[in-house]
Tab-separated table of C-alpha atoms in Angstrom:
chain	number	residue	atom	x	y	z
H	6	UNK	CA	150.070	47.725	71.750
H	7	UNK	CA	152.849	46.034	69.739
H	8	UNK	CA	154.602	49.342	69.032
H	9	UNK	CA	154.393	50.323	72.706
H	10	UNK	CA	155.827	46.977	73.809
H	11	UNK	CA	158.720	47.258	71.369
H	12	UNK	CA	159.442	50.811	72.519
H	13	UNK	CA	159.308	49.828	76.187
H	14	UNK	CA	161.508	46.772	75.698
H	15	UNK	CA	164.166	48.862	73.972
H	16	UNK	CA	163.948	51.484	76.711
H	17	UNK	CA	164.151	49.006	79.589
H	18	UNK	CA	167.067	47.132	78.020
H	19	UNK	CA	168.959	50.427	77.921
H	20	UNK	CA	167.926	51.755	81.334
H	21	UNK	CA	167.781	48.513	83.380
H	22	UNK	CA	171.063	49.248	85.187
H	23	UNK	CA	169.444	52.274	86.838
H	24	UNK	CA	166.950	50.036	88.614
H	25	UNK	CA	169.252	47.336	89.961
H	26	UNK	CA	167.867	46.403	93.410
H	27	UNK	CA	165.628	49.508	93.383
H	28	UNK	CA	162.907	49.179	96.041
H	29	UNK	CA	162.550	45.376	96.016
H	30	UNK	CA	160.720	43.409	98.689
H	31	UNK	CA	160.500	43.848	101.601
H	32	UNK	CA	159.963	47.372	100.192
H	33	UNK	CA	156.806	48.059	98.199
H	34	UNK	CA	157.992	51.283	96.610
H	35	UNK	CA	159.573	54.673	97.317
H	36	UNK	CA	158.651	55.955	100.778
H	37	UNK	CA	156.081	53.153	101.109
H	38	UNK	CA	155.545	50.712	103.995
H	39	UNK	CA	157.587	47.508	104.176
H	40	UNK	CA	156.406	43.905	104.149
H	41	UNK	CA	157.914	43.647	107.628
H	42	UNK	CA	155.062	45.869	108.809
H	43	UNK	CA	152.262	44.885	106.408
H	44	UNK	CA	152.615	41.064	106.371
H	45	UNK	CA	150.619	40.793	103.125
H	46	UNK	CA	152.469	37.679	101.931
H	47	UNK	CA	152.289	35.843	105.232
H	48	UNK	CA	154.254	32.612	105.562
H	49	UNK	CA	155.527	31.689	102.080
H	50	UNK	CA	157.165	28.419	103.111
H	51	UNK	CA	156.760	25.875	100.288
H	52	UNK	CA	154.647	28.311	98.235
H	53	UNK	CA	154.821	28.625	94.450
H	54	UNK	CA	155.236	32.304	93.617
H	55	UNK	CA	155.280	34.273	90.359
H	56	UNK	CA	156.449	37.872	89.916
H	57	UNK	CA	155.093	40.012	87.083
H	58	UNK	CA	157.884	42.364	85.996
H	59	UNK	CA	160.657	40.722	88.019
H	60	UNK	CA	163.323	43.305	87.165
H	61	UNK	CA	166.718	42.525	88.668
H	62	UNK	CA	165.329	39.594	90.673
H	63	UNK	CA	165.864	40.979	94.165
H	64	UNK	CA	162.231	40.593	95.271
H	65	UNK	CA	162.373	36.942	94.239
H	66	UNK	CA	165.646	36.568	96.133
H	67	UNK	CA	163.926	37.920	99.248
H	68	UNK	CA	161.144	35.328	98.885
H	69	UNK	CA	163.717	32.573	98.401
H	70	UNK	CA	165.224	33.618	101.726
H	71	UNK	CA	161.723	33.310	103.229
H	72	UNK	CA	161.656	29.619	102.185
H	73	UNK	CA	159.420	29.774	99.092
H	74	UNK	CA	159.385	26.468	97.187
H	75	UNK	CA	159.307	27.816	93.633
H	76	UNK	CA	160.020	31.345	92.424
H	77	UNK	CA	159.108	32.334	88.880
H	78	UNK	CA	159.535	35.664	87.144
H	79	UNK	CA	158.604	37.218	83.832
H	80	UNK	CA	159.921	40.471	82.423
H	81	UNK	CA	159.793	42.243	79.076
H	82	UNK	CA	163.472	43.183	79.177
H	83	UNK	CA	166.284	40.878	78.075
H	84	UNK	CA	168.707	42.872	80.231
H	85	UNK	CA	166.515	42.460	83.314
H	86	UNK	CA	166.081	38.709	82.812
H	87	UNK	CA	169.842	38.272	82.374
H	88	UNK	CA	170.511	40.279	85.531
H	89	UNK	CA	167.874	38.374	87.506
H	90	UNK	CA	169.397	35.064	86.404
H	91	UNK	CA	172.750	36.178	87.825
H	92	UNK	CA	171.224	37.482	91.076
H	93	UNK	CA	169.283	34.238	91.588
H	94	UNK	CA	171.947	31.745	90.527
H	95	UNK	CA	172.643	30.533	94.082
H	96	UNK	CA	169.099	30.380	95.450
H	97	UNK	CA	167.761	27.328	97.273
H	98	UNK	CA	164.360	27.536	95.547
H	99	UNK	CA	163.470	26.199	92.133
H	100	UNK	CA	163.853	29.248	89.846
H	101	UNK	CA	162.314	29.834	86.429
H	102	UNK	CA	162.635	33.110	84.506
H	103	UNK	CA	160.855	33.927	81.253
H	104	UNK	CA	161.357	36.880	78.941
H	105	UNK	CA	157.837	38.001	78.069
H	106	UNK	CA	155.514	40.992	78.220
H	107	UNK	CA	152.905	40.673	80.950
H	108	UNK	CA	150.119	41.070	78.378
H	109	UNK	CA	151.067	37.717	76.829
H	110	UNK	CA	151.033	34.248	78.361
H	111	UNK	CA	154.479	32.755	77.638
H	112	UNK	CA	153.304	29.260	78.511
H	113	UNK	CA	153.095	29.595	82.277
H	114	UNK	CA	151.128	26.864	84.072
H	115	UNK	CA	147.495	27.711	84.815
H	116	UNK	CA	145.851	27.358	88.237
H	117	UNK	CA	149.303	26.661	89.633
H	118	UNK	CA	150.608	29.536	91.764
H	119	UNK	CA	149.783	30.283	95.386
H	120	UNK	CA	150.849	33.918	95.009
H	121	UNK	CA	151.331	36.252	92.053
H	122	UNK	CA	152.774	39.679	92.795
H	123	UNK	CA	154.118	42.787	91.086
H	124	UNK	CA	156.245	45.538	92.652
H	125	UNK	CA	156.067	48.792	90.677
H	126	UNK	CA	155.537	47.069	87.320
H	127	UNK	CA	151.779	46.689	86.720
H	128	UNK	CA	151.421	50.302	85.566
H	129	UNK	CA	153.631	49.523	82.574
H	130	UNK	CA	151.055	47.187	81.065
H	131	UNK	CA	149.705	48.205	77.670
H	132	UNK	CA	146.541	46.192	78.379
H	133	UNK	CA	145.413	46.039	81.996
H	134	UNK	CA	142.444	43.781	81.241
H	135	UNK	CA	144.549	41.173	79.437
H	136	UNK	CA	147.217	41.263	82.129
H	137	UNK	CA	144.711	40.681	84.932
H	138	UNK	CA	143.067	37.916	82.914
H	139	UNK	CA	146.455	36.187	82.637
H	140	UNK	CA	147.160	36.579	86.348
H	141	UNK	CA	143.795	35.047	87.214
H	142	UNK	CA	144.613	32.033	85.025
H	143	UNK	CA	148.007	31.517	86.663
H	144	UNK	CA	146.623	31.504	90.204
H	145	UNK	CA	145.089	28.610	92.068
H	146	UNK	CA	141.546	29.099	93.297
H	147	UNK	CA	141.875	31.174	96.458
H	148	UNK	CA	145.357	32.323	95.429
H	149	UNK	CA	146.668	35.771	96.281
H	150	UNK	CA	147.544	38.657	93.967
H	151	UNK	CA	149.502	41.548	95.484
H	152	UNK	CA	150.719	44.583	93.605
H	153	UNK	CA	152.155	48.017	94.231
H	154	UNK	CA	152.347	50.938	91.847
H	155	UNK	CA	152.722	54.692	91.879
H	156	UNK	CA	149.618	56.192	93.409
H	157	UNK	CA	147.293	57.530	90.670
H	158	UNK	CA	147.356	61.000	92.230
H	159	UNK	CA	151.109	61.324	92.490
H	160	UNK	CA	152.119	62.321	88.963
H	161	UNK	CA	148.969	64.408	88.504
H	162	UNK	CA	150.054	66.754	91.283
H	163	UNK	CA	153.171	68.915	91.360
H	164	UNK	CA	154.806	70.280	94.485
H	165	UNK	CA	155.970	73.864	94.031
H	166	UNK	CA	157.744	74.999	97.199
H	167	UNK	CA	155.149	73.382	99.426
H	168	UNK	CA	152.154	74.336	97.292
H	169	UNK	CA	150.419	71.427	95.563
H	170	UNK	CA	149.102	72.105	92.086
H	171	UNK	CA	146.986	69.778	89.949
H	172	UNK	CA	148.704	69.564	86.551
H	173	UNK	CA	146.651	66.825	84.911
H	174	UNK	CA	143.008	65.800	85.136
H	175	UNK	CA	142.427	62.838	87.431
H	176	UNK	CA	139.800	61.616	84.952
H	177	UNK	CA	142.342	61.341	82.142
H	178	UNK	CA	143.386	57.738	81.522
H	179	UNK	CA	145.430	55.842	78.954
H	180	UNK	CA	148.969	55.860	77.595
H	181	UNK	CA	151.381	58.773	77.727
H	182	UNK	CA	155.046	59.402	76.954
H	183	UNK	CA	157.353	58.721	79.864
H	184	UNK	CA	159.749	61.651	79.954
H	185	UNK	CA	162.011	60.805	82.891
H	186	UNK	CA	164.507	58.781	80.844
H	187	UNK	CA	166.647	59.449	77.795
H	188	UNK	CA	165.039	56.474	76.037
H	189	UNK	CA	161.420	56.875	74.819
H	190	UNK	CA	158.877	54.747	76.668
H	191	UNK	CA	155.105	54.561	77.080
H	192	UNK	CA	153.354	54.399	80.438
H	193	UNK	CA	149.723	53.945	81.390
H	194	UNK	CA	147.640	56.098	83.672
H	195	UNK	CA	144.558	54.780	85.446
H	196	UNK	CA	142.281	55.970	88.209
H	197	UNK	CA	142.170	54.104	91.495
H	198	UNK	CA	138.628	52.984	90.678
H	199	UNK	CA	139.846	51.486	87.389
H	200	UNK	CA	142.299	49.224	89.193
H	201	UNK	CA	139.689	48.161	91.741
H	202	UNK	CA	136.870	47.594	89.241
H	203	UNK	CA	139.184	45.725	86.852
H	204	UNK	CA	140.282	43.403	89.647
H	205	UNK	CA	136.659	42.719	90.603
H	206	UNK	CA	135.585	42.095	86.996
H	207	UNK	CA	138.428	39.579	86.571
H	208	UNK	CA	137.411	37.473	89.547
H	209	UNK	CA	139.348	39.016	92.418
H	210	UNK	CA	138.133	40.010	95.860
H	211	UNK	CA	139.908	43.009	97.391
H	212	UNK	CA	141.286	42.155	100.834
H	213	UNK	CA	143.342	45.215	101.631
H	214	UNK	CA	144.303	48.569	100.119
H	215	UNK	CA	147.166	50.659	101.493
H	216	UNK	CA	148.043	54.279	100.723
H	217	UNK	CA	150.282	54.958	103.716
H	218	UNK	CA	153.656	56.664	103.544
H	219	UNK	CA	156.706	55.431	105.444
H	220	UNK	CA	159.145	58.231	106.198
H	221	UNK	CA	162.206	57.441	108.299
H	222	UNK	CA	165.675	58.929	108.618
H	223	UNK	CA	167.363	56.066	106.761
H	224	UNK	CA	164.943	56.244	103.793
H	225	UNK	CA	164.816	60.008	103.219
H	226	UNK	CA	168.377	60.357	101.785
H	227	UNK	CA	167.506	57.957	98.946
H	228	UNK	CA	164.869	60.374	97.669
H	229	UNK	CA	166.382	63.796	98.201
H	230	UNK	CA	165.742	65.880	95.059
H	231	UNK	CA	164.204	62.795	93.445
H	232	UNK	CA	160.807	62.255	91.835
H	233	UNK	CA	159.548	60.715	95.072
H	234	UNK	CA	160.414	63.519	97.458
H	235	UNK	CA	160.006	63.625	101.201
H	236	UNK	CA	158.207	66.981	101.109
H	237	UNK	CA	155.637	65.816	98.566
H	238	UNK	CA	155.143	62.466	100.300
H	239	UNK	CA	154.186	64.288	103.509
H	240	UNK	CA	151.082	65.538	101.691
H	241	UNK	CA	150.062	62.811	99.234
H	242	UNK	CA	150.880	59.082	99.007
H	243	UNK	CA	153.590	57.887	96.647
H	244	UNK	CA	152.344	54.332	96.382
H	245	UNK	CA	149.180	52.276	96.017
H	246	UNK	CA	149.314	48.722	97.415
H	247	UNK	CA	146.477	46.235	96.908
H	248	UNK	CA	146.103	42.676	98.133
H	249	UNK	CA	143.389	40.613	96.471
H	250	UNK	CA	142.300	37.003	96.281
H	251	UNK	CA	141.114	34.898	93.357
H	252	UNK	CA	137.520	33.897	94.007
């Protein structure tokens, strides 16, 4: 786990600029529905909110604009934390940013947050069980955990001129080399059932699961010839979104 974290930190510090303001709230991911339609967060006025994998800080900025009371973020990458600090320097909310892997508790308050969320970051964890255990500790009883991540089917299926071909067993789980960047990184692959069962075993009740695709004329140009293509998204979902509650 330590070697993977070091590799991923180095990679993210180098590649962070590529993900500046990439699919932040109100977006949940590439070609995925928006919070404007899903209303998973509800009214965040005066809420204390923590983001796991805060990236460039734009999702937290969105929640500040929605009148959140406190916005906190943790991220493995020094470059991302520095960027988020700049993006959030003029917010009205109380802002706290911590450089830390999600698998470790950097001293965050326990039973404190109304909402913990993660937009396209949870799949980078090197230890899903430890990460969910931490999130449960941070949340108040009855608090909400919302996350989005690439749908478990998406990278297992390749689109070849309109023909879908399974290129990796759905049953295969665990770490693998991320090959999309010039910098080596490790990603994790889990089945949908693994996410659901892990949430349940760590004291969460599933409230909603979303696999819908949002395809509109203004979104399509962002993904032309990209990993998340319009043609592929017409046939399989790009994104998994789950809302759960701490029991």
